Amino acid sequence: MVYAGPKAVFFTLSRSATLKKLASRYGMATPESFARRFIAGETIDEAVVVARSLQSNGLHLTLDYLGESVRTIDEAAAATRTYLSLIDSIVSSGIERNLSLKLTQLGVDVDRATCVDNLRRILDPAQRHGFFVRIDMENSPYTDVTLEVFETLWRQEYRNVGVALQSCLHRTEKDVRRMNELGARVRLVKGAYKEPATVAYQRKSEVDDAYLRLMRLLLDAGHYPAIATHDERMLDATCAYAKERGLAGDRYEFQMLYGIRRDLQAALTAKGHRVRVYVPFGREWFPYFMRRLGERPANVGFVLRGILGERSR
Ligand SMILES: Cc1cc2nc3c(=O)[nH]c(=O)nc-3n(C[C@H](O)[C@H](O)[C@H](O)COP(=O)(O)OP(=O)(O)OC[C@H]3O[C@@H](n4cnc5c(N)ncnc54)[C@H](O)[C@@H]3O)c2cc1C
């Protein structure tokens, strides 16, 4: 089976302005709208409400203000300001202090130095208030620049920051080893983007095998790694390996996406594992939403039922 098929289709669709308009009209219109299954809301206040409820069920959190591929310095500055407001809101609401963000949202495509400045503007107050900030990993044209920006800040003694690495990429073992050597925290994911065969495995079995290898490398020599997946085979293998190595449950954590495998999130928490939920919010939810559909085309059925239901109301 070629793993990349549905991802390619949904990646193309995610660039359709008509579809974006249609989805934006119906996706978040009411509390029952279909996109709310995966997106916590469009505002900081809505995200905080969702986060509080997850936290009250024993889950941990990371909040992500959705947005990517900004084209101007002003848009990057606006995203930075939203993150600063988010920090204030999280501090005053008392929920867990953990953020996720993307460099293309902070302007890396427009001007790299400005992007680094924007990131520093977020990391400084985040550090003062005890936040951890994860830099999400975007598609492969951004792998080098993301890791370079991360290392620049690491050299400047920022320690409240970590990266995400994707098991689908051929290069990732080298990157995991480098992060382990630095002492940096890694979130291990399979990879959400359609990638060419020149840089990435195309079969699910290859991506999964790599995931298992990298998970072991991180549990052996990593620094509080985050094993981010909804795949029960990966999760079981992680639990088994941690047990075999005698690793305590506070040496690593699991991470899952808001709205996906809520049963597993609850079951792992009930067994005493630390599970962090990635909670995305914001008006620019369409590309993120399309990636979630691409991972599981069966989700399209529930979206279509939602749209038809809302149109007939
Ligand atoms: C916390 C977190 C952060 C992430 N950050 C990044 C990042 O920075 N960069 C990046 O490229 N990717 C990121 N991802 C996405 C990741 O790369 C995968 O695309 C995604 O997690 C699906 O892969 P999987 O490991 O769950 O395994 P899969 O083999 O894809 O899925 C395993 C099972 O999980 C369930 N499942 C998976 N996806 C869905 C879905 N969309 N809807 C319903 N059920 C589903 C199904 O039951 C499926 O059988 C992140 C994922 C998580 C959990």
Coordinates of C-alpha atoms and ligand atoms in Angstrom, one line a residue:
M1 CA 0.0 0.0 0.0
V2 CA 1.3 3.4 -0.9
Y3 CA 0.8 5.4 2.3
A4 CA 1.1 8.9 0.7
G5 CA -2.1 8.5 -1.5
P6 CA -4.9 10.1 0.6
K7 CA -2.4 12.7 2.0
A8 CA -1.6 13.9 -1.5
V9 CA -5.3 14.3 -2.3
F10 CA -6.1 16.2 0.9
F11 CA -2.9 18.3 0.5
T12 CA -4.1 19.4 -2.9
L13 CA -7.6 20.1 -1.6
S14 CA -6.2 22.0 1.4
R15 CA -5.1 24.7 -1.2
S16 CA -8.6 25.1 -2.7
A17 CA -10.0 28.5 -1.9
T18 CA -13.6 27.4 -2.7
L19 CA -13.4 24.4 -0.3
K20 CA -11.9 26.7 2.3
K21 CA -14.7 29.2 2.0
L22 CA -17.3 26.4 2.2
A23 CA -15.7 24.8 5.2
S24 CA -15.2 28.1 7.0
R25 CA -18.9 28.9 6.5
Y26 CA -20.1 25.6 8.1
G27 CA -17.2 24.1 10.0
M28 CA -17.3 26.2 13.2
A29 CA -20.6 27.9 12.9
T30 CA -22.3 26.3 15.9
P31 CA -21.1 24.4 19.0
E32 CA -22.0 21.1 17.1
S33 CA -20.3 22.0 13.8
F34 CA -18.0 19.4 12.3
A35 CA -14.6 21.1 12.7
R36 CA -15.1 21.4 16.4
R37 CA -14.4 17.7 16.7
F38 CA -10.7 18.6 16.0
I39 CA -10.5 22.4 16.7
A40 CA -11.1 23.8 20.1
G41 CA -12.6 27.1 18.8
E42 CA -11.6 30.2 17.1
T43 CA -10.7 32.4 20.1
I44 CA -8.3 32.1 23.1
D45 CA -11.3 32.1 25.4
E46 CA -12.8 29.1 23.7
A47 CA -9.5 27.2 23.7
V48 CA -9.1 27.9 27.5
V49 CA -12.5 26.5 28.2
V50 CA -11.7 23.3 26.3
A51 CA -8.2 23.1 27.9
R52 CA -9.7 23.4 31.4
S53 CA -12.2 20.6 30.7
L54 CA -9.4 18.3 29.4
Q55 CA -7.2 19.1 32.4
S56 CA -10.1 18.3 34.8
N57 CA -10.1 14.8 33.3
G58 CA -6.4 14.3 34.2
L59 CA -5.0 15.1 30.7
H60 CA -2.0 17.4 30.1
L61 CA -2.2 20.1 27.4
T62 CA -0.3 22.0 24.8
L63 CA -2.1 24.9 23.1
D64 CA -1.5 25.7 19.4
Y65 CA -2.7 29.0 17.8
L66 CA -3.4 27.8 14.3
G67 CA -1.8 29.6 11.4
E68 CA 1.0 28.8 8.9
S69 CA 2.8 30.0 5.8
V70 CA 2.3 33.7 6.6
R71 CA 3.4 36.0 3.7
T72 CA 4.2 39.3 5.4
I73 CA 6.1 40.7 8.4
D74 CA 2.9 42.2 9.7
E75 CA 1.1 38.8 9.7
A76 CA 4.0 37.3 11.5
A77 CA 4.0 40.1 14.1
A78 CA 0.2 39.6 14.6
A79 CA 0.7 35.9 15.2
T80 CA 3.5 36.7 17.7
R81 CA 1.2 39.2 19.5
T82 CA -1.5 36.5 19.7
Y83 CA 1.0 34.1 21.3
L84 CA 1.9 36.8 23.8
S85 CA -1.8 37.3 24.7
L86 CA -2.2 33.5 24.9
I87 CA 0.6 33.4 27.5
D88 CA -1.2 36.0 29.6
S89 CA -4.5 34.2 29.3
I90 CA -3.0 30.9 30.2
V91 CA -1.2 32.4 33.2
S92 CA -4.4 34.1 34.5
S93 CA -6.6 31.1 33.9
G94 CA -4.3 28.7 35.8
I95 CA -4.2 26.0 33.1
E96 CA -1.0 24.2 32.2
R97 CA 1.8 26.3 30.6
N98 CA 2.7 24.6 27.4
L99 CA 2.6 25.9 23.8
S100 CA 3.1 24.6 20.3
L101 CA 3.9 26.8 17.3
K102 CA 5.1 26.8 13.7
L103 CA 8.0 28.8 12.3
T104 CA 6.1 29.6 9.0
Q105 CA 3.6 31.3 11.2
L106 CA 6.3 33.5 12.8
G107 CA 7.6 34.6 9.4
V108 CA 10.4 32.2 8.5
D109 CA 9.5 32.4 4.8
V110 CA 9.5 36.2 4.8
D111 CA 12.7 36.9 6.8
R112 CA 14.5 34.4 9.0
A113 CA 16.0 36.9 11.4
T114 CA 12.6 38.4 12.0
C115 CA 11.3 34.9 12.7
V116 CA 14.0 34.3 15.3
D117 CA 13.2 37.6 16.9
N118 CA 9.5 36.8 17.0
L119 CA 10.3 33.4 18.6
R120 CA 12.5 35.1 21.2
R121 CA 9.7 37.5 22.0
I122 CA 7.6 34.5 22.8
L123 CA 10.3 32.4 24.6
D124 CA 11.3 35.2 26.9
P125 CA 8.0 35.7 28.7
A126 CA 7.3 32.0 28.3
Q127 CA 10.5 31.2 30.2
R128 CA 9.7 33.8 32.9
H129 CA 6.4 32.1 33.5
G130 CA 7.6 28.5 33.4
F131 CA 6.2 27.5 30.0
F132 CA 7.5 24.8 27.7
V133 CA 7.4 25.7 24.0
R134 CA 7.4 23.1 21.2
I135 CA 8.3 24.0 17.7
D136 CA 6.2 21.9 15.4
M137 CA 7.9 20.3 12.4
E138 CA 6.4 21.3 9.0
N139 CA 7.1 19.7 5.6
S140 CA 10.6 18.7 4.5
P141 CA 11.7 22.0 2.9
Y142 CA 11.5 23.4 6.4
T143 CA 13.3 20.7 8.3
D144 CA 16.8 22.2 8.1
V145 CA 15.7 25.8 8.8
T146 CA 13.6 24.6 11.8
L147 CA 16.5 22.7 13.4
E148 CA 18.9 25.6 12.6
V149 CA 16.6 28.1 14.3
F150 CA 16.1 25.7 17.2
E151 CA 19.9 25.3 17.6
T152 CA 20.5 29.1 17.4
L153 CA 18.2 29.6 20.4
W154 CA 19.6 26.6 22.2
R155 CA 23.1 28.1 21.9
Q156 CA 21.6 31.3 23.4
E157 CA 20.7 29.2 26.5
Y158 CA 17.0 28.9 25.8
R159 CA 16.1 25.7 27.5
N160 CA 12.3 26.0 27.6
V161 CA 12.0 24.9 24.0
G162 CA 12.0 21.6 22.0
V163 CA 11.3 20.3 18.5
A164 CA 9.2 17.7 16.7
L165 CA 10.8 15.1 14.5
Q166 CA 9.1 12.9 11.9
S167 CA 9.8 9.2 11.5
C168 CA 8.7 9.3 7.8
L169 CA 12.0 11.1 6.9
H170 CA 15.1 9.2 6.0
R171 CA 17.3 11.8 7.8
T172 CA 15.5 11.6 11.2
E173 CA 17.8 9.1 13.0
K174 CA 20.6 11.5 12.6
D175 CA 18.4 14.4 13.9
V176 CA 17.3 12.3 16.9
R177 CA 20.9 11.5 17.8
R178 CA 21.9 15.2 17.5
M179 CA 19.0 16.3 19.8
N180 CA 19.9 13.5 22.3
E181 CA 23.5 14.8 22.3
L182 CA 22.3 18.4 22.9
G183 CA 20.0 17.3 25.7
A184 CA 17.0 18.7 23.8
R185 CA 13.4 17.4 24.2
V186 CA 11.9 15.7 21.1
R187 CA 8.3 15.0 20.2
L188 CA 8.3 12.0 17.9
V189 CA 5.6 11.9 15.2
K190 CA 5.1 9.9 12.0
G191 CA 4.8 13.1 9.9
A192 CA 1.6 14.7 8.6
Y193 CA 2.7 15.9 5.2
K194 CA 2.9 14.4 1.8
E195 CA 6.7 14.0 1.1
P196 CA 8.6 12.8 -2.0
A197 CA 10.3 9.4 -2.1
T198 CA 13.7 11.2 -2.3
V199 CA 13.4 12.2 1.4
A200 CA 10.7 10.0 2.9
Y201 CA 9.5 6.5 3.3
Q202 CA 6.3 5.9 1.2
R203 CA 5.0 2.8 2.9
K204 CA 3.2 2.8 6.2
S205 CA 5.2 -0.2 7.4
E206 CA 8.5 1.6 6.8
V207 CA 7.3 4.7 8.6
D208 CA 6.1 2.5 11.5
D209 CA 9.3 0.5 11.7
A210 CA 11.3 3.8 11.8
Y211 CA 9.0 5.1 14.5
L212 CA 9.7 2.1 16.7
R213 CA 13.5 2.4 16.1
L214 CA 13.4 6.1 16.9
M215 CA 11.2 5.6 20.0
R216 CA 13.8 3.2 21.4
L217 CA 16.6 5.7 20.7
L218 CA 14.7 8.4 22.5
L219 CA 13.8 6.2 25.5
D220 CA 17.4 5.1 25.7
A221 CA 19.2 8.4 25.4
G222 CA 16.6 11.2 25.0
H223 CA 15.5 13.8 27.4
Y224 CA 11.9 13.5 28.4
P225 CA 10.7 12.5 24.9
A226 CA 7.1 12.8 23.8
I227 CA 5.8 9.8 22.0
A228 CA 3.1 11.4 19.9
T229 CA 0.8 8.9 18.1
H230 CA -2.6 7.4 18.2
D231 CA -1.3 4.1 16.9
E232 CA -1.9 1.4 19.5
R233 CA 0.9 -0.7 18.1
M234 CA 3.4 2.2 18.7
L235 CA 1.9 2.9 22.1
D236 CA 2.0 -0.8 23.3
A237 CA 5.6 -1.1 22.0
T238 CA 6.6 2.1 23.9
C239 CA 5.0 0.8 27.2
A240 CA 6.7 -2.6 26.7
Y241 CA 10.1 -1.0 26.0
A242 CA 9.9 1.4 28.9
K243 CA 9.1 -1.5 31.2
E244 CA 11.9 -3.6 29.8
R245 CA 14.4 -0.7 30.4
G246 CA 12.9 -0.1 33.9
L247 CA 12.0 3.5 32.9
A248 CA 9.7 5.4 35.3
G249 CA 6.6 6.9 33.8
D250 CA 7.9 10.4 34.5
R251 CA 10.8 10.0 32.0
Y252 CA 8.6 10.3 28.9
E253 CA 5.0 11.2 27.9
F254 CA 2.5 10.3 25.3
Q255 CA 0.8 13.0 23.2
M256 CA -2.3 12.9 21.1
L257 CA -4.4 15.4 19.1
Y258 CA -7.6 16.9 20.4
G259 CA -10.6 14.9 19.3
I260 CA -8.6 11.8 18.1
R261 CA -8.8 8.5 20.0
R262 CA -10.3 10.1 23.1
D263 CA -10.9 6.5 24.3
L264 CA -7.1 5.8 24.3
Q265 CA -6.3 9.2 25.9
A266 CA -8.6 8.3 28.8
A267 CA -7.4 4.6 29.0
L268 CA -3.7 5.5 29.2
T269 CA -4.4 8.3 31.7
A270 CA -6.4 5.8 33.8
K271 CA -3.4 3.4 33.8
G272 CA -1.2 6.2 35.2
H273 CA 0.5 7.3 32.0
R274 CA 1.1 11.0 31.3
V275 CA -0.9 12.0 28.2
R276 CA -0.7 15.5 26.7
V277 CA -3.4 16.6 24.3
Y278 CA -2.5 19.0 21.5
V279 CA -5.3 21.6 21.5
P280 CA -5.4 23.7 18.3
F281 CA -7.6 26.8 18.0
G282 CA -7.9 29.9 15.8
R283 CA -9.6 31.1 12.6
E284 CA -7.0 29.6 10.3
W285 CA -8.0 26.0 11.0
F286 CA -8.5 24.8 7.4
P287 CA -5.0 23.4 6.5
Y288 CA -4.7 21.6 9.9
F289 CA -8.2 20.2 9.5
M290 CA -7.5 18.9 6.0
R291 CA -4.4 17.1 7.3
R292 CA -6.6 15.3 9.9
L293 CA -8.9 14.2 7.1
G294 CA -6.0 13.0 5.0
E295 CA -4.8 10.8 7.8
R296 CA -8.2 9.0 8.0
P297 CA -10.4 9.5 4.9
A298 CA -13.2 7.9 6.9
N299 CA -13.5 11.3 8.6
V300 CA -14.8 12.7 5.4
G301 CA -18.1 10.9 5.9
F302 CA -18.6 12.6 9.3
V303 CA -17.8 16.0 7.8
L304 CA -20.2 15.5 4.9
R305 CA -22.9 14.4 7.3
G306 CA -22.2 17.6 9.3
I307 CA -22.4 19.9 6.3
L308 CA -25.6 18.3 5.0
G309 CA -27.1 18.5 8.4
E310 CA -26.2 22.2 8.8
R311 CA -27.4 23.1 5.3
S312 CA -30.8 21.5 5.9
R313 CA -31.3 23.4 9.1
Ligands
LIG1 C1 0.6 15.7 19.7 C2 0.9 15.6 18.3 C3 1.6 16.5 17.6 C4 1.9 16.4 16.3 N1 2.8 17.3 15.7 C5 3.2 17.1 14.4 C6 4.2 18.0 13.9 O1 4.8 18.8 14.5 N2 4.6 17.7 12.6 C7 4.0 16.7 11.8 O2 4.3 16.5 10.7 N3 3.0 15.9 12.4 C8 2.6 16.1 13.6 N4 1.6 15.3 14.2 C9 0.8 14.4 13.3 C10 1.5 13.1 13.0 O3 2.7 13.3 12.2 C11 0.6 12.1 12.3 O4 0.2 12.7 11.1 C12 -0.7 11.8 13.1 O5 -0.4 11.7 14.5 C13 -1.3 10.5 12.6 O6 -0.4 9.4 12.8 P1 -0.5 8.3 14.0 O7 0.8 8.3 14.7 O8 -1.6 8.6 14.9 O9 -0.6 7.0 13.2 P2 -1.5 6.4 12.0 O10 -1.0 5.1 11.6 O11 -1.8 7.5 11.0 O12 -2.9 6.2 12.8 C14 -3.1 5.2 13.8 C15 -4.5 5.2 14.2 O13 -4.8 6.5 14.9 C16 -6.1 6.9 14.6 N5 -6.0 8.2 13.8 C17 -4.9 8.7 13.3 N6 -5.1 9.9 12.7 C18 -6.5 10.1 12.8 C19 -7.4 11.1 12.4 N7 -6.9 12.2 11.8 N8 -8.7 11.0 12.7 C20 -9.1 9.9 13.4 N9 -8.3 8.9 13.8 C21 -7.0 9.0 13.5 C22 -6.7 5.8 13.7 O14 -7.4 4.9 14.6 C23 -5.5 5.1 13.1 O15 -5.8 3.8 12.8 C24 1.4 15.4 15.5 C25 0.6 14.4 16.2 C26 0.4 14.5 17.5 C27 -0.4 13.4 18.1

